[in-house]
Coordinates of C-alpha atoms in Angstrom, one line a residue:
X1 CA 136.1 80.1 101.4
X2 CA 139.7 78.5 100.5
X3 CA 142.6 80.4 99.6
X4 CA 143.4 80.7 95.9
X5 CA 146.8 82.2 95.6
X6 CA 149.9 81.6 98.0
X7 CA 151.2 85.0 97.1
X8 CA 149.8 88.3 95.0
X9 CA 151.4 91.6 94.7
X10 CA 149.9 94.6 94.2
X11 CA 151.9 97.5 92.0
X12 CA 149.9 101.2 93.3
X13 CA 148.8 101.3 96.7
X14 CA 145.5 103.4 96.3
X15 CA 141.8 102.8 96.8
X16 CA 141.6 100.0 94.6
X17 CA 144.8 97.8 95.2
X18 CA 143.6 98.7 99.5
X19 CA 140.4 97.4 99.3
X20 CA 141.6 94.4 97.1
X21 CA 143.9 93.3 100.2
X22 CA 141.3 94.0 102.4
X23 CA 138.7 92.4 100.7
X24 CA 141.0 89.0 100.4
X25 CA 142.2 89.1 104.0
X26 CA 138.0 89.2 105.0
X27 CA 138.0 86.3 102.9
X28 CA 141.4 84.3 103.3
X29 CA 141.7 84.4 99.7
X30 CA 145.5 85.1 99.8
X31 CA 148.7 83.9 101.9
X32 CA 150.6 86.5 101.1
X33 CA 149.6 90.3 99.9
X34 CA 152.9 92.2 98.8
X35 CA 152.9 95.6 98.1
X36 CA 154.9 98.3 96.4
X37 CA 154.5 101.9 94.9
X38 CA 156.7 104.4 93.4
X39 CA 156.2 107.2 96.2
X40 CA 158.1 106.4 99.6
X41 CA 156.0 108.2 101.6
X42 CA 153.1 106.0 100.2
X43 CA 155.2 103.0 101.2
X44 CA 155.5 104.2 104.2
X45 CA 152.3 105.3 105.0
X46 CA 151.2 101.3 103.8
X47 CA 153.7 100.5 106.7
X48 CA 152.4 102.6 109.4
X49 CA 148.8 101.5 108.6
X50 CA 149.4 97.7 108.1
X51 CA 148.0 97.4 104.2
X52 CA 149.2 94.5 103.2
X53 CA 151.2 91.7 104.5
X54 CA 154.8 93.3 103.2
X55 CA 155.7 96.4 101.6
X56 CA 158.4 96.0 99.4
X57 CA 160.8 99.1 97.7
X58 CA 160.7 97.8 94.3
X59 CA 158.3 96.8 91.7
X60 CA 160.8 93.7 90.8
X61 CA 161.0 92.6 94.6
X62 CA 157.1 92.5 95.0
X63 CA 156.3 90.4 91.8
X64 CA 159.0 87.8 92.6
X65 CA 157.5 84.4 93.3
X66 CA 153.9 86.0 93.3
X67 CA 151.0 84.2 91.7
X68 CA 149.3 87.3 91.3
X69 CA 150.5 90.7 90.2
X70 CA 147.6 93.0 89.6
X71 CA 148.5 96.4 88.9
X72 CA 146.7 99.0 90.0
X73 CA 148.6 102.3 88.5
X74 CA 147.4 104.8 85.9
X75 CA 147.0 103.7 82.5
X76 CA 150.0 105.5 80.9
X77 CA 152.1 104.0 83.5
X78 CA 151.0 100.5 82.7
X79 CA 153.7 99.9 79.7
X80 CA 156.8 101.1 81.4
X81 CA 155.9 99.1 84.5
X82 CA 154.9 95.8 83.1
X83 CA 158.6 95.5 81.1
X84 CA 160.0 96.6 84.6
X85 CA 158.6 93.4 86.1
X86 CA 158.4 90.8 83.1
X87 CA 162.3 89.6 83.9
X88 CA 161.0 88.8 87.7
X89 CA 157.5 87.1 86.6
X90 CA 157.5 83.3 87.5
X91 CA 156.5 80.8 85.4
X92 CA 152.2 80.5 85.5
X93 CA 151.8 83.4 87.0
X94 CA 148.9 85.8 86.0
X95 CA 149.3 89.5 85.1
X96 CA 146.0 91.7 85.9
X97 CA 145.3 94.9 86.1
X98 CA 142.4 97.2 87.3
X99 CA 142.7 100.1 84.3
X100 CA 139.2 101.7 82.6
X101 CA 140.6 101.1 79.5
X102 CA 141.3 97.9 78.2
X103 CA 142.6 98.4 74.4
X104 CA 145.0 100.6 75.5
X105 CA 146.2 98.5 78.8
X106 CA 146.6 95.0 76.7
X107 CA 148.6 96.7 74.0
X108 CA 151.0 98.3 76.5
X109 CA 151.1 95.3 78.7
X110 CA 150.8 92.4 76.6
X111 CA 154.0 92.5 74.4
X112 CA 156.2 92.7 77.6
X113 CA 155.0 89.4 79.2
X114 CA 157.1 86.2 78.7
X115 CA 155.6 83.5 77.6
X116 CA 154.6 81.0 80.3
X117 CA 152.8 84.0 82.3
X118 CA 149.1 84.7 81.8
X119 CA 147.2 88.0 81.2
X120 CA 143.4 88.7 82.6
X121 CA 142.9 92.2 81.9
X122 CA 140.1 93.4 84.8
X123 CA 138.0 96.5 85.4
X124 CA 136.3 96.8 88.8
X125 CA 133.4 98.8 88.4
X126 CA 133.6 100.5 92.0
X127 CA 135.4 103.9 93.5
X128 CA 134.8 106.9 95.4
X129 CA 136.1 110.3 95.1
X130 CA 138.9 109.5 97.8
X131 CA 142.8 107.8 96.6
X132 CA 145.7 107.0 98.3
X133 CA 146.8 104.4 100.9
X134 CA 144.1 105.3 103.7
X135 CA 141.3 105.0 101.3
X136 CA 140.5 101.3 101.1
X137 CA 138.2 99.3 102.5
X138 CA 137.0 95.8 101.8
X139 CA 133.0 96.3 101.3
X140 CA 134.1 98.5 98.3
X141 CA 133.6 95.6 95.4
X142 CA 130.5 94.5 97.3
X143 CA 127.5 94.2 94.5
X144 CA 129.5 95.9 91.9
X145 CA 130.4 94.6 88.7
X146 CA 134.1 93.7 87.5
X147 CA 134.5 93.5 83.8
X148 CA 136.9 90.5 82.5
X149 CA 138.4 91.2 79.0
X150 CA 140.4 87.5 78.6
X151 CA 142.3 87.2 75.0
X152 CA 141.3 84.8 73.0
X153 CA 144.2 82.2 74.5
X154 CA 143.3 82.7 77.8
X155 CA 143.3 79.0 79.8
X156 CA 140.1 78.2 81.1
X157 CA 141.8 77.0 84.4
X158 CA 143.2 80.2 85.5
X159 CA 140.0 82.4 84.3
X160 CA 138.1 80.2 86.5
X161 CA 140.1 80.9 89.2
X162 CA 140.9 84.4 88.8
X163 CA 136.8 84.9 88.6
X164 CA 136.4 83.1 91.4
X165 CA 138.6 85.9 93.0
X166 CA 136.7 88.7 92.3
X167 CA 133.1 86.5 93.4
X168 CA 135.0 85.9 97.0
X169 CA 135.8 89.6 97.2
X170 CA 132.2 90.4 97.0
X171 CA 131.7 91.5 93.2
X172 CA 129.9 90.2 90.3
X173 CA 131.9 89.3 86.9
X174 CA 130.9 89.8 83.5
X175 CA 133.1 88.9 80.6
X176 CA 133.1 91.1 77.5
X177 CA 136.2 92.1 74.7
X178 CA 137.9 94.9 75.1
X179 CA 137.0 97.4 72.6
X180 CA 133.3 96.7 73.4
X181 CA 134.6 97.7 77.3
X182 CA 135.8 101.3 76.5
X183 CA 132.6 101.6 74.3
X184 CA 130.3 100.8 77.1
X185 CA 132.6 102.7 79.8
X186 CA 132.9 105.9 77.1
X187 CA 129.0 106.0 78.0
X188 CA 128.5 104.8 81.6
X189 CA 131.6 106.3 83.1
X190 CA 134.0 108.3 80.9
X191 CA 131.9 111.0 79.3
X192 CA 129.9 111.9 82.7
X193 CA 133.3 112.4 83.9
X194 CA 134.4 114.7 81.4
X195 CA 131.0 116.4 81.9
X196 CA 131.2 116.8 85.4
X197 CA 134.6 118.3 84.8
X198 CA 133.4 120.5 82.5
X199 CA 130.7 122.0 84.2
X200 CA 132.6 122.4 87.6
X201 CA 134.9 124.3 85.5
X202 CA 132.0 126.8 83.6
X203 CA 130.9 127.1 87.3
X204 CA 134.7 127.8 88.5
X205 CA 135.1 130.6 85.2
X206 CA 131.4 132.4 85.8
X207 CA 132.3 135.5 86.8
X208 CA 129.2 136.7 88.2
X209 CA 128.9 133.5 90.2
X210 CA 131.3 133.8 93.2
X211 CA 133.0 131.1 95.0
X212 CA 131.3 131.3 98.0
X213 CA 127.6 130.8 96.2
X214 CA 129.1 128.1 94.3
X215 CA 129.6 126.2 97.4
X216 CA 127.0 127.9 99.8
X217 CA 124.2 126.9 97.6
X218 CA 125.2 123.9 96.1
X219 CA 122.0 121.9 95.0
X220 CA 122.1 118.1 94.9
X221 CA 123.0 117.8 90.7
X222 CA 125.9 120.2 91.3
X223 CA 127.5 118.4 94.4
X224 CA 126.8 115.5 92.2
X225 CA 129.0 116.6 89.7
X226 CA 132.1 118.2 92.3
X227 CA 131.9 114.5 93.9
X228 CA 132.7 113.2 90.2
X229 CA 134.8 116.3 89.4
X230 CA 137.3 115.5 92.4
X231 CA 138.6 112.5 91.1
X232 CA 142.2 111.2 90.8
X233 CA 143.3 113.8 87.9
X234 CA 146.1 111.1 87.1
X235 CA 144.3 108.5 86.9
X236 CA 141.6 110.8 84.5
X237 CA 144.1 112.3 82.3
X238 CA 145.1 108.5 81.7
X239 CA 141.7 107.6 81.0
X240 CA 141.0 110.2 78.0
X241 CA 144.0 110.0 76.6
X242 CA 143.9 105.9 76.2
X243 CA 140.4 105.9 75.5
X244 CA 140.1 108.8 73.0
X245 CA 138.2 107.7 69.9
X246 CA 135.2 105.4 72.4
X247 CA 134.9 108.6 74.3
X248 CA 135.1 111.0 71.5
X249 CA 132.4 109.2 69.6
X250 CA 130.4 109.5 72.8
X251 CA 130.5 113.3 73.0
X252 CA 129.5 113.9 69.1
X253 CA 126.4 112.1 70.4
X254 CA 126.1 113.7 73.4
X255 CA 126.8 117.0 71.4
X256 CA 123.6 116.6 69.3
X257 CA 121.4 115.7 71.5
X258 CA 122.3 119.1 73.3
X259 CA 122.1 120.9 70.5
X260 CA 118.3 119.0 70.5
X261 CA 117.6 120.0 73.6
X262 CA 118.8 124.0 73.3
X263 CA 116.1 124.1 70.4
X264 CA 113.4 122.5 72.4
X265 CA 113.9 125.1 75.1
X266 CA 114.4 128.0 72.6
X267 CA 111.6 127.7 71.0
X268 CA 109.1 126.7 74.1
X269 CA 108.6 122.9 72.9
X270 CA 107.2 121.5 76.5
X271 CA 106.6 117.8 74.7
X272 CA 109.6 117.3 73.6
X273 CA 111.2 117.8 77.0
X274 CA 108.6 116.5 78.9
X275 CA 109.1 113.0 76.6
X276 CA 112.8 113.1 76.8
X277 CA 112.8 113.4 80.2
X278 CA 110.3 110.5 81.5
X279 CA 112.6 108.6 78.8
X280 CA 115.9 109.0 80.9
X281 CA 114.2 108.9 84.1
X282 CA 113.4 104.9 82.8
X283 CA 117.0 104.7 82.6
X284 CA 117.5 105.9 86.8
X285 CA 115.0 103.4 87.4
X286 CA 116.3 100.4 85.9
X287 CA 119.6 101.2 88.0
X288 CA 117.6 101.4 91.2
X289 CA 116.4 97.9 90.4
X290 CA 120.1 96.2 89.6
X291 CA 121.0 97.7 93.3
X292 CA 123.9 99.9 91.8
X293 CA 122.2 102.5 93.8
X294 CA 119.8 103.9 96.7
X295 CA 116.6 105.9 96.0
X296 CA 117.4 107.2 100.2
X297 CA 117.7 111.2 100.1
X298 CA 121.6 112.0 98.3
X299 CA 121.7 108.3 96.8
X300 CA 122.8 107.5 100.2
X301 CA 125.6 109.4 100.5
X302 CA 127.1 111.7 103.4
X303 CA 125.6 114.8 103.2
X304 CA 129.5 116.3 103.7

């Protein structure tokens, strides 16, 4: 594998922008991986732990001469920190990002970016429950997709290239627009979220439930949805918020067929659960088969 960029910064030193210098150190796809976040002690806890090749203490100081800037922060943030950096951008350089929203990232981002500097918009499809500077690791884009949302002058040249990135650091790429991205995400990602939230908190507000049965007798759907539920509440807020009316449209739908379902059981109607259900179990199965999960007991997980 060759190197494909002397020098990329990464702005947000958290499970994404980790495993991103770990997965192009495993592959010597960078010279240089500079790194900054807001938070000192997260600088500092980059330092101790060696992710990436210099931690810098300002956003300016880690985009300067870089080839790459990707930035990893929450989606609100994305705005004030890309007209933070635009002054210190050189000339060819590409502008990324790793947001679940994509409307909402290229109208914050775009408008600051001079011209002479290119804008890839990207969306790895990979995460876990853990954040911060310790929680990287460079198998984490391994068989997962990343979305590409290129405008419509994007050079062919650096798309190329910047694909080529995210094949070397183990992922597949797909290409798509953006609004069609927060539709798609609204469904595959964004709603179960807000669902899982939602029914950790009914859990959390039963009071006949106590907290200790919650957790004692936890079954597999319910630790399902905490594992979901514990996720970067930032990051989350962000994500509803900038992706409102994909994700809103999404939950009317979700809302009737609910509402569908409560009659079915009300009223004792055993076919029209029995067909709904072997209908969405198809939809388990065709995941199994793309390998974006294990059929091993817990989907492979820890049992912790």
């Amino acid at each position: 594998m060759a190197q494909l960029y002397d020098r990329v910064a990464v702005i947000g030193l958290g499970l994404i922008a980790g495993s991103m210098f770990y997965a192009m150190k495993r592959a010597g796809l960078a010279g240089e991986v500079v790194g900054y976040a807001r938070s000192a002690e997260t600088r500092d806890t980059a330092r101790e732990i060696g992710l990436c090749d210099r931690i810098v203490d300002t956003a300016v100081e880690a985009v300067e001469g870089a080839d790459l800037v990707v930035l990893c922060v929450p989606v609100g943030a994305m705005g004030a920190v890309a007209a933070e950096i635009a002054p210190a951008l050189k000339d060819g350089a590409l502008v990324s990002d790793v947001g679940s929203t994509k409307a909402a990232v290229i109208e914050a981002v775009a408008p600051h970016l001079p011209d002479g500097v290119h804008f890839i918009p990207a969306h790895p499809l990979a995460g876990t429950e853990q954040s911060g500077p310790r929680s990287g690791f460079a198998e984490l884009f391994d068989n997962r997709w990343c979305l590409l949302t290129p405008l419509e002058d994007t050079d062919a040249d650096v798309l190329e290239r910047y694909k080529s990135l995210w094949l070397q650091m183990g992922s597949m790429v797909d290409e798509m627009d953006a609004a069609h991205h927060d539709l798609v995400l609204a469904v595959t990602s964004h709603t179960p979220h807000l669902i899982a939230y939602t029914m950790v908190g009914v859990a959390d507000d039963l009071g006949r439930v106590t907290d200790s049965e919650v957790v004692q007798y936890s079954a597999a759907g319910f630790r399902d949805f905490t594992r979901i539920a514990a996720s970067d509440p930032t990051m989350w807020r962000d994500v509803f918020l900038a992706n409102k009316d994909a994700t809103l449209e999404i939950l009317g739908r979700f809302t009737e067929e609910l509402f569908a379902l409560q009659r079915a059981i009300r009223k004792g109607d055993g076919d029209h659960l029995h067909d709904y259900f072997t209908r969405t179990r198809a939809i388990r199965r065709g995941i199994l088969e793309a390998g974006q999960d294990s059929d091993v007991p817990n989907f492979g997980r820890n049992a912790k």
